[in-house]
PDB file of C-alpha atoms in Angstrom:
ATOM      1  CA  UNK A 893      46.183  -8.019  -4.554  1.00  0.00           C
ATOM      2  CA  UNK A 894      48.446  -6.130  -2.407  1.00  0.00           C
ATOM      3  CA  UNK A 895      49.418  -7.278   1.131  1.00  0.00           C
ATOM      4  CA  UNK A 896      46.946  -5.990   3.629  1.00  0.00           C
ATOM      5  CA  UNK A 897      49.614  -4.435   5.931  1.00  0.00           C
ATOM      6  CA  UNK A 898      50.647  -1.731   3.312  1.00  0.00           C
ATOM      7  CA  UNK A 899      49.556   1.130   5.434  1.00  0.00           C
ATOM      8  CA  UNK A 900      52.837   2.857   5.930  1.00  0.00           C
ATOM      9  CA  UNK A 901      54.469   5.125   3.322  1.00  0.00           C
ATOM     10  CA  UNK A 902      56.485   3.086   0.860  1.00  0.00           C
ATOM     11  CA  UNK A 903      59.642   5.057   1.625  1.00  0.00           C
ATOM     12  CA  UNK A 904      59.905   3.456   5.068  1.00  0.00           C
ATOM     13  CA  UNK A 905      59.591   0.057   3.644  1.00  0.00           C
ATOM     14  CA  UNK A 906      62.110   0.848   0.856  1.00  0.00           C
ATOM     15  CA  UNK A 907      64.654   2.136   3.472  1.00  0.00           C
ATOM     16  CA  UNK A 908      64.496  -1.164   5.310  1.00  0.00           C
ATOM     17  CA  UNK A 909      64.756  -3.246   2.201  1.00  0.00           C
ATOM     18  CA  UNK A 910      67.740  -1.345   0.762  1.00  0.00           C
ATOM     19  CA  UNK A 911      69.541  -1.718   4.018  1.00  0.00           C
ATOM     20  CA  UNK A 912      69.723  -5.476   3.579  1.00  0.00           C
ATOM     21  CA  UNK A 913      72.801  -7.249   2.444  1.00  0.00           C
ATOM     22  CA  UNK A 914      73.026 -10.307   0.175  1.00  0.00           C
ATOM     23  CA  UNK A 915      73.138 -13.911   1.270  1.00  0.00           C
ATOM     24  CA  UNK A 916      73.549 -16.726  -1.236  1.00  0.00           C
ATOM     25  CA  UNK A 917      71.928 -20.081  -0.337  1.00  0.00           C
ATOM     26  CA  UNK A 918      70.875 -23.253  -2.106  1.00  0.00           C
ATOM     27  CA  UNK A 919      67.891 -23.815   0.293  1.00  0.00           C
ATOM     28  CA  UNK A 920      66.023 -21.268   2.454  1.00  0.00           C
ATOM     29  CA  UNK A 921      67.079 -23.262   5.479  1.00  0.00           C
ATOM     30  CA  UNK A 922      70.693 -22.480   4.733  1.00  0.00           C
ATOM     31  CA  UNK A 923      70.036 -18.852   5.913  1.00  0.00           C
ATOM     32  CA  UNK A 924      69.411 -18.519   9.688  1.00  0.00           C
ATOM     33  CA  UNK A 925      66.242 -16.783  10.795  1.00  0.00           C
ATOM     34  CA  UNK A 926      67.902 -13.724  12.145  1.00  0.00           C
ATOM     35  CA  UNK A 927      70.048 -13.345   9.085  1.00  0.00           C
ATOM     36  CA  UNK A 928      66.941 -13.453   6.925  1.00  0.00           C
ATOM     37  CA  UNK A 929      65.971 -10.177   8.581  1.00  0.00           C
ATOM     38  CA  UNK A 930      69.064  -8.402   7.532  1.00  0.00           C
ATOM     39  CA  UNK A 931      69.900 -10.211   4.291  1.00  0.00           C
ATOM     40  CA  UNK A 932      68.156 -10.718   0.861  1.00  0.00           C
ATOM     41  CA  UNK A 933      68.351 -14.334  -0.328  1.00  0.00           C
ATOM     42  CA  UNK A 934      66.541 -16.500  -2.865  1.00  0.00           C
ATOM     43  CA  UNK A 935      66.993 -20.196  -2.577  1.00  0.00           C
ATOM     44  CA  UNK A 936      69.001 -21.633  -5.649  1.00  0.00           C
ATOM     45  CA  UNK A 937      69.904 -18.081  -6.960  1.00  0.00           C
ATOM     46  CA  UNK A 938      73.563 -19.027  -6.698  1.00  0.00           C
ATOM     47  CA  UNK A 939      74.796 -16.392  -9.204  1.00  0.00           C
ATOM     48  CA  UNK A 940      75.017 -12.900  -7.809  1.00  0.00           C
ATOM     49  CA  UNK A 941      73.682 -11.374 -11.075  1.00  0.00           C
ATOM     50  CA  UNK A 942      70.415 -13.353 -10.714  1.00  0.00           C
ATOM     51  CA  UNK A 943      70.035 -12.481  -7.104  1.00  0.00           C
ATOM     52  CA  UNK A 944      70.607  -8.883  -7.847  1.00  0.00           C
ATOM     53  CA  UNK A 945      68.097  -8.826 -10.684  1.00  0.00           C
ATOM     54  CA  UNK A 946      65.457 -10.295  -8.316  1.00  0.00           C
ATOM     55  CA  UNK A 947      66.321  -7.849  -5.617  1.00  0.00           C
ATOM     56  CA  UNK A 948      66.156  -4.874  -7.938  1.00  0.00           C
ATOM     57  CA  UNK A 949      62.727  -6.070  -9.188  1.00  0.00           C
ATOM     58  CA  UNK A 950      61.454  -6.377  -5.512  1.00  0.00           C
ATOM     59  CA  UNK A 951      62.863  -2.832  -4.762  1.00  0.00           C
ATOM     60  CA  UNK A 952      60.959  -1.316  -7.772  1.00  0.00           C
ATOM     61  CA  UNK A 953      57.776  -3.124  -6.569  1.00  0.00           C
ATOM     62  CA  UNK A 954      57.901  -1.835  -3.121  1.00  0.00           C
ATOM     63  CA  UNK A 955      58.857   1.683  -4.268  1.00  0.00           C
ATOM     64  CA  UNK A 956      55.964   1.825  -6.769  1.00  0.00           C
ATOM     65  CA  UNK A 957      53.418  -0.092  -4.681  1.00  0.00           C
ATOM     66  CA  UNK A 958      53.212  -2.502  -7.446  1.00  0.00           C
ATOM     67  CA  UNK A 959      50.705  -5.429  -7.702  1.00  0.00           C
ATOM     68  CA  UNK A 960      52.035  -8.980  -8.093  1.00  0.00           C
ATOM     69  CA  UNK A 961      51.004  -9.024 -11.758  1.00  0.00           C
ATOM     70  CA  UNK A 962      53.240  -5.897 -12.375  1.00  0.00           C
ATOM     71  CA  UNK A 963      56.056  -7.490 -10.445  1.00  0.00           C
ATOM     72  CA  UNK A 964      55.816 -10.717 -12.387  1.00  0.00           C
ATOM     73  CA  UNK A 965      55.620  -9.045 -15.831  1.00  0.00           C
ATOM     74  CA  UNK A 966      58.709  -7.017 -14.827  1.00  0.00           C
ATOM     75  CA  UNK A 967      60.893  -9.794 -13.683  1.00  0.00           C
ATOM     76  CA  UNK A 968      59.740 -13.051 -15.486  1.00  0.00           C
ATOM     77  CA  UNK A 969      60.995 -12.162 -18.977  1.00  0.00           C
ATOM     78  CA  UNK A 970      64.364 -11.256 -17.485  1.00  0.00           C
ATOM     79  CA  UNK A 971      64.829 -14.468 -15.680  1.00  0.00           C
ATOM     80  CA  UNK A 972      63.718 -16.455 -18.650  1.00  0.00           C
ATOM     81  CA  UNK A 973      66.381 -14.692 -20.768  1.00  0.00           C
ATOM     82  CA  UNK A 974      69.020 -15.454 -18.180  1.00  0.00           C
ATOM     83  CA  UNK A 975      67.896 -19.153 -18.119  1.00  0.00           C
ATOM     84  CA  UNK A 976      66.838 -19.110 -14.459  1.00  0.00           C
ATOM     85  CA  UNK A 977      63.453 -20.569 -15.083  1.00  0.00           C
ATOM     86  CA  UNK A 978      61.654 -23.923 -14.885  1.00  0.00           C
ATOM     87  CA  UNK A 979      63.064 -27.196 -13.599  1.00  0.00           C
ATOM     88  CA  UNK A 980      66.722 -27.777 -14.147  1.00  0.00           C
ATOM     89  CA  UNK A 981      69.471 -30.043 -12.894  1.00  0.00           C
ATOM     90  CA  UNK A 982      71.737 -28.726 -10.026  1.00  0.00           C
ATOM     91  CA  UNK A 983      74.096 -30.017  -7.416  1.00  0.00           C
ATOM     92  CA  UNK A 984      73.378 -29.220  -3.834  1.00  0.00           C
ATOM     93  CA  UNK A 985      76.668 -27.802  -2.348  1.00  0.00           C
ATOM     94  CA  UNK A 986      75.564 -29.006   1.115  1.00  0.00           C
ATOM     95  CA  UNK A 987      74.805 -32.642   0.342  1.00  0.00           C
ATOM     96  CA  UNK A 988      76.657 -33.015  -2.935  1.00  0.00           C
ATOM     97  CA  UNK A 989      73.707 -34.590  -4.518  1.00  0.00           C
ATOM     98  CA  UNK A 990      72.718 -33.797  -8.078  1.00  0.00           C
ATOM     99  CA  UNK A 991      68.981 -33.599  -8.963  1.00  0.00           C
ATOM    100  CA  UNK A 992      66.147 -31.706 -10.644  1.00  0.00           C
ATOM    101  CA  UNK A 993      65.214 -28.506  -8.756  1.00  0.00           C
ATOM    102  CA  UNK A 994      62.701 -25.695  -9.400  1.00  0.00           C
ATOM    103  CA  UNK A 995      64.205 -22.389 -10.357  1.00  0.00           C
ATOM    104  CA  UNK A 996      61.802 -19.603 -11.540  1.00  0.00           C
ATOM    105  CA  UNK A 997      58.150 -20.096 -11.615  1.00  0.00           C
ATOM    106  CA  UNK A 998      54.973 -17.999 -11.040  1.00  0.00           C
ATOM    107  CA  UNK A 999      54.494 -19.658  -7.732  1.00  0.00           C
ATOM    108  CA  UNK A1000      58.054 -18.831  -6.605  1.00  0.00           C
ATOM    109  CA  UNK A1001      57.778 -15.286  -7.758  1.00  0.00           C
ATOM    110  CA  UNK A1002      54.566 -14.862  -5.737  1.00  0.00           C
ATOM    111  CA  UNK A1003      56.295 -16.186  -2.594  1.00  0.00           C
ATOM    112  CA  UNK A1004      59.302 -13.868  -3.179  1.00  0.00           C
ATOM    113  CA  UNK A1005      57.020 -10.908  -3.738  1.00  0.00           C
ATOM    114  CA  UNK A1006      54.662 -11.623  -0.854  1.00  0.00           C
ATOM    115  CA  UNK A1007      57.349 -12.363   1.773  1.00  0.00           C
ATOM    116  CA  UNK A1008      59.796  -9.519   1.049  1.00  0.00           C
ATOM    117  CA  UNK A1009      57.063  -6.896   0.734  1.00  0.00           C
ATOM    118  CA  UNK A1010      55.304  -8.011   3.877  1.00  0.00           C
ATOM    119  CA  UNK A1011      58.528  -8.195   5.863  1.00  0.00           C
ATOM    120  CA  UNK A1012      59.700  -4.803   4.503  1.00  0.00           C
ATOM    121  CA  UNK A1013      56.384  -3.065   5.278  1.00  0.00           C
ATOM    122  CA  UNK A1014      56.326  -4.758   8.766  1.00  0.00           C
ATOM    123  CA  UNK A1015      59.737  -3.262   9.384  1.00  0.00           C
ATOM    124  CA  UNK A1016      58.688   0.202   8.269  1.00  0.00           C
ATOM    125  CA  UNK A1017      55.534   0.002  10.401  1.00  0.00           C
ATOM    126  CA  UNK A1018      57.495  -1.039  13.465  1.00  0.00           C
ATOM    127  CA  UNK A1019      59.744   2.016  13.071  1.00  0.00           C
ATOM    128  CA  UNK A1020      56.616   4.163  13.096  1.00  0.00           C
ATOM    129  CA  UNK A1021      55.209   2.248  16.162  1.00  0.00           C
ATOM    130  CA  UNK A1022      58.392   3.068  18.139  1.00  0.00           C
ATOM    131  CA  UNK A1023      58.391   6.615  16.917  1.00  0.00           C
ATOM    132  CA  UNK A1024      54.802   7.507  18.189  1.00  0.00           C
ATOM    133  CA  UNK A1025      54.666   4.945  21.033  1.00  0.00           C
ATOM    134  CA  UNK A1026      54.476   7.595  23.760  1.00  0.00           C
ATOM    135  CA  UNK A1027      51.114   8.812  22.420  1.00  0.00           C
ATOM    136  CA  UNK A1028      49.957   5.550  20.923  1.00  0.00           C
ATOM    137  CA  UNK A1029      51.384   2.761  23.223  1.00  0.00           C
ATOM    138  CA  UNK A1030      48.850   0.005  22.405  1.00  0.00           C
ATOM    139  CA  UNK A1031      49.014  -2.667  19.767  1.00  0.00           C
ATOM    140  CA  UNK A1032      45.933  -4.732  18.695  1.00  0.00           C
ATOM    141  CA  UNK A1033      46.617  -8.045  16.932  1.00  0.00           C
ATOM    142  CA  UNK A1034      44.396  -8.377  13.888  1.00  0.00           C
ATOM    143  CA  UNK A1035      43.829 -11.524  11.893  1.00  0.00           C
ATOM    144  CA  UNK A1036      41.882 -11.997   8.721  1.00  0.00           C
ATOM    145  CA  UNK A1037      39.108 -14.184  10.083  1.00  0.00           C
ATOM    146  CA  UNK A1038      38.263 -16.410   7.130  1.00  0.00           C
ATOM    147  CA  UNK A1039      38.697 -20.075   6.100  1.00  0.00           C
ATOM    148  CA  UNK A1040      42.506 -19.579   5.475  1.00  0.00           C
ATOM    149  CA  UNK A1041      43.255 -18.245   8.892  1.00  0.00           C
ATOM    150  CA  UNK A1042      45.552 -20.462  11.013  1.00  0.00           C
ATOM    151  CA  UNK A1043      43.817 -21.564  14.226  1.00  0.00           C
ATOM    152  CA  UNK A1044      46.431 -20.062  16.526  1.00  0.00           C
ATOM    153  CA  UNK A1045      46.439 -16.708  14.606  1.00  0.00           C
ATOM    154  CA  UNK A1046      42.666 -16.710  15.010  1.00  0.00           C
ATOM    155  CA  UNK A1047      43.164 -17.197  18.743  1.00  0.00           C
ATOM    156  CA  UNK A1048      45.639 -14.266  18.851  1.00  0.00           C
ATOM    157  CA  UNK A1049      43.091 -11.973  17.134  1.00  0.00           C
ATOM    158  CA  UNK A1050      42.019  -9.114  19.518  1.00  0.00           C
ATOM    159  CA  UNK A1051      45.002  -9.340  21.836  1.00  0.00           C
ATOM    160  CA  UNK A1052      45.650  -5.790  23.072  1.00  0.00           C
ATOM    161  CA  UNK A1053      48.988  -5.217  24.789  1.00  0.00           C
ATOM    162  CA  UNK A1054      51.543  -2.415  25.036  1.00  0.00           C
ATOM    163  CA  UNK A1055      53.990  -2.100  22.247  1.00  0.00           C
ATOM    164  CA  UNK A1056      56.967  -3.070  24.414  1.00  0.00           C
ATOM    165  CA  UNK A1057      55.457  -6.280  25.826  1.00  0.00           C
ATOM    166  CA  UNK A1058      57.663  -9.326  25.101  1.00  0.00           C
ATOM    167  CA  UNK A1059      54.749 -10.905  23.227  1.00  0.00           C
ATOM    168  CA  UNK A1060      55.570  -8.571  20.168  1.00  0.00           C
ATOM    169  CA  UNK A1061      59.201  -9.693  20.100  1.00  0.00           C
ATOM    170  CA  UNK A1062      58.145 -13.116  18.768  1.00  0.00           C
ATOM    171  CA  UNK A1063      54.558 -12.544  17.640  1.00  0.00           C
ATOM    172  CA  UNK A1064      54.622  -9.350  15.557  1.00  0.00           C
ATOM    173  CA  UNK A1065      53.285 -10.299  12.207  1.00  0.00           C
ATOM    174  CA  UNK A1066      53.826 -11.604   9.731  1.00  0.00           C
ATOM    175  CA  UNK A1067      54.135 -14.945  11.570  1.00  0.00           C
ATOM    176  CA  UNK A1068      54.635 -17.315   8.647  1.00  0.00           C
ATOM    177  CA  UNK A1069      54.554 -17.888   4.912  1.00  0.00           C
ATOM    178  CA  UNK A1070      51.462 -15.940   3.509  1.00  0.00           C
ATOM    179  CA  UNK A1071      50.444 -14.777   6.946  1.00  0.00           C
ATOM    180  CA  UNK A1072      47.954 -11.853   6.390  1.00  0.00           C
ATOM    181  CA  UNK A1073      47.899 -10.806  10.113  1.00  0.00           C
ATOM    182  CA  UNK A1074      48.647  -7.203  11.154  1.00  0.00           C
ATOM    183  CA  UNK A1075      48.480  -4.923  14.117  1.00  0.00           C
ATOM    184  CA  UNK A1076      46.677  -1.677  14.836  1.00  0.00           C
ATOM    185  CA  UNK A1077      48.368   0.931  16.919  1.00  0.00           C
ATOM    186  CA  UNK A1078      46.068   2.709  19.368  1.00  0.00           C
ATOM    187  CA  UNK A1079      46.112   5.518  21.805  1.00  0.00           C
ATOM    188  CA  UNK A1080      44.346   5.529  25.181  1.00  0.00           C
ATOM    189  CA  UNK A1081      41.451   7.453  23.756  1.00  0.00           C
ATOM    190  CA  UNK A1082      41.242   4.996  20.828  1.00  0.00           C
ATOM    191  CA  UNK A1083      40.920   2.157  23.246  1.00  0.00           C
ATOM    192  CA  UNK A1084      38.142   3.947  25.165  1.00  0.00           C
ATOM    193  CA  UNK A1085      36.353   4.963  21.919  1.00  0.00           C
ATOM    194  CA  UNK A1086      36.437   1.390  20.581  1.00  0.00           C
ATOM    195  CA  UNK A1087      35.174   0.043  24.006  1.00  0.00           C
ATOM    196  CA  UNK A1088      37.945  -2.453  24.329  1.00  0.00           C
ATOM    197  CA  UNK A1089      40.141  -3.249  27.205  1.00  0.00           C
ATOM    198  CA  UNK A1090      43.904  -4.144  27.358  1.00  0.00           C
ATOM    199  CA  UNK A1091      44.451  -7.909  27.663  1.00  0.00           C
ATOM    200  CA  UNK A1092      45.120  -9.091  31.224  1.00  0.00           C
ATOM    201  CA  UNK A1093      47.897 -11.316  29.722  1.00  0.00           C
ATOM    202  CA  UNK A1094      48.960 -12.699  26.349  1.00  0.00           C
ATOM    203  CA  UNK A1095      46.964 -15.468  24.906  1.00  0.00           C
ATOM    204  CA  UNK A1096      47.302 -18.797  26.686  1.00  0.00           C
ATOM    205  CA  UNK A1097      50.430 -20.864  25.710  1.00  0.00           C
ATOM    206  CA  UNK A1098      51.704 -17.970  23.657  1.00  0.00           C
ATOM    207  CA  UNK A1099      55.242 -18.819  24.773  1.00  0.00           C
ATOM    208  CA  UNK A1100      54.892 -22.605  24.211  1.00  0.00           C
ATOM    209  CA  UNK A1101      57.798 -23.736  22.021  1.00  0.00           C
ATOM    210  CA  UNK A1102      58.202 -26.617  19.739  1.00  0.00           C
ATOM    211  CA  UNK A1103      61.421 -28.232  18.594  1.00  0.00           C
ATOM    212  CA  UNK A1104      62.165 -27.719  14.909  1.00  0.00           C
ATOM    213  CA  UNK A1105      65.149 -29.554  13.336  1.00  0.00           C
ATOM    214  CA  UNK A1106      66.714 -27.899  10.442  1.00  0.00           C
ATOM    215  CA  UNK A1107      67.543 -30.833   8.144  1.00  0.00           C
ATOM    216  CA  UNK A1108      70.161 -28.864   6.332  1.00  0.00           C
ATOM    217  CA  UNK A1109      72.323 -28.177   9.341  1.00  0.00           C
ATOM    218  CA  UNK A1110      71.089 -30.723  11.853  1.00  0.00           C
ATOM    219  CA  UNK A1111      70.493 -28.077  14.477  1.00  0.00           C
ATOM    220  CA  UNK A1112      67.494 -27.985  16.701  1.00  0.00           C
ATOM    221  CA  UNK A1113      65.708 -24.616  17.068  1.00  0.00           C
ATOM    222  CA  UNK A1114      62.959 -23.651  19.530  1.00  0.00           C
ATOM    223  CA  UNK A1115      60.091 -21.986  17.652  1.00  0.00           C
ATOM    224  CA  UNK A1116      56.833 -20.582  19.198  1.00  0.00           C
ATOM    225  CA  UNK A1117      53.864 -22.748  18.274  1.00  0.00           C
ATOM    226  CA  UNK A1118      51.711 -21.151  15.506  1.00  0.00           C
ATOM    227  CA  UNK A1119      54.796 -19.395  14.062  1.00  0.00           C
ATOM    228  CA  UNK A1120      56.600 -20.814  10.959  1.00  0.00           C
ATOM    229  CA  UNK A1121      60.346 -21.418  11.359  1.00  0.00           C
ATOM    230  CA  UNK A1122      62.157 -18.313  10.085  1.00  0.00           C
ATOM    231  CA  UNK A1123      59.515 -15.971  11.160  1.00  0.00           C
ATOM    232  CA  UNK A1124      60.021 -16.132  15.030  1.00  0.00           C
ATOM    233  CA  UNK A1125      61.691 -12.743  15.188  1.00  0.00           C
ATOM    234  CA  UNK A1126      60.123  -9.317  15.143  1.00  0.00           C
ATOM    235  CA  UNK A1127      60.792  -8.053  11.656  1.00  0.00           C
ATOM    236  CA  UNK A1128      60.979  -4.500  13.136  1.00  0.00           C
ATOM    237  CA  UNK A1129      63.991  -4.892  15.226  1.00  0.00           C
ATOM    238  CA  UNK A1130      66.815  -2.817  13.956  1.00  0.00           C
ATOM    239  CA  UNK A1131      69.450  -5.461  14.314  1.00  0.00           C
ATOM    240  CA  UNK A1132      68.404  -8.741  15.971  1.00  0.00           C
ATOM    241  CA  UNK A1133      71.855 -10.107  16.012  1.00  0.00           C
ATOM    242  CA  UNK A1134      73.431  -7.189  17.893  1.00  0.00           C
ATOM    243  CA  UNK A1135      70.501  -7.035  20.250  1.00  0.00           C
ATOM    244  CA  UNK A1136      71.057 -10.670  21.134  1.00  0.00           C
ATOM    245  CA  UNK A1137      74.778 -10.108  21.428  1.00  0.00           C
ATOM    246  CA  UNK A1138      74.285  -7.088  23.710  1.00  0.00           C
ATOM    247  CA  UNK A1139      71.925  -9.028  26.004  1.00  0.00           C
ATOM    248  CA  UNK A1140      74.611 -11.832  26.171  1.00  0.00           C
ATOM    249  CA  UNK A1141      77.349  -9.446  26.983  1.00  0.00           C
ATOM    250  CA  UNK A1142      75.307  -8.109  29.853  1.00  0.00           C
ATOM    251  CA  UNK A1143      74.594 -11.568  31.174  1.00  0.00           C
ATOM    252  CA  UNK A1144      78.192 -12.651  30.821  1.00  0.00           C
ATOM    253  CA  UNK A1145      79.543  -9.673  32.764  1.00  0.00           C
ATOM    254  CA  UNK A1146      79.583 -11.536  35.944  1.00  0.00           C
ATOM    255  CA  UNK A1147      79.998 -15.092  34.511  1.00  0.00           C
ATOM    256  CA  UNK A1148      83.090 -17.263  35.000  1.00  0.00           C
ATOM    257  CA  UNK A1149      85.736 -17.836  32.318  1.00  0.00           C
ATOM    258  CA  UNK A1150      84.522 -21.380  31.545  1.00  0.00           C
ATOM    259  CA  UNK A1151      80.990 -20.259  31.003  1.00  0.00           C
ATOM    260  CA  UNK A1152      82.028 -17.263  28.805  1.00  0.00           C
ATOM    261  CA  UNK A1153      84.199 -19.613  26.643  1.00  0.00           C
ATOM    262  CA  UNK A1154      81.312 -22.120  26.195  1.00  0.00           C
ATOM    263  CA  UNK A1155      78.901 -19.436  25.266  1.00  0.00           C
ATOM    264  CA  UNK A1156      81.318 -17.833  22.709  1.00  0.00           C
ATOM    265  CA  UNK A1157      81.905 -21.294  21.177  1.00  0.00           C
ATOM    266  CA  UNK A1158      78.055 -21.768  20.898  1.00  0.00           C
ATOM    267  CA  UNK A1159      77.653 -18.270  19.238  1.00  0.00           C
ATOM    268  CA  UNK A1160      80.470 -19.150  16.776  1.00  0.00           C
ATOM    269  CA  UNK A1161      78.748 -22.464  15.898  1.00  0.00           C
ATOM    270  CA  UNK A1162      75.448 -20.676  15.389  1.00  0.00           C
ATOM    271  CA  UNK A1163      77.046 -18.017  13.120  1.00  0.00           C
ATOM    272  CA  UNK A1164      78.283 -20.811  10.912  1.00  0.00           C
ATOM    273  CA  UNK A1165      74.947 -22.505  10.562  1.00  0.00           C
TER     274      UNK A1165
END
């Protein structure tokens, strides 16, 4: 079954996906959340040929609007021939420990397919949101209300805020692994026709953070409650790293030399994590 958010032309999703670079990592936590938005990575795909094969298969799936079954049938035989399948012994380059790890599997292919397609379509949809925002300025959070829905995502369902509200910078879906949430973009007339009203404020505690420790790097990150680590950025932002740097440059304009040096050191440390 295709992700529910596939309501933009596939060309827009393909454009975002093809703009990504590559990042090799042994564990998904080796790649920072903001780098995930601009890089394609698959944990334990240490050889560039394997990473490129998987990326090419995802590219074809997005362009063709393929189902997971078609994606699996396309990629699994190739990965098996290359020996990147099943459980094998590998050495973790970070810890130096050798152990048995899972390489290719149907479950991993499903996660790769689901996550990359949802993120790429979310990016393409956000570009359209910005493009028509003058005439359709409202975004309505829409969760799939069934037994699989996360409690906080259920609580966010029905939130109606302008597209440029800060809420969407951290809560624009998908907001976690296998998150099925989406947004509807509405005009003023749509809002009146549906008989709904803009939210007075975001949902309670929407900006409540929790500390998440990346056990690979030892660094502590603040992540909004209800959002999985790695999904706390709006997938539609053109370049979250540059946006953050631009904001910092503005704040540093009137800062003292000691503060500037301290922030630069922190940024460099973050880039290495």
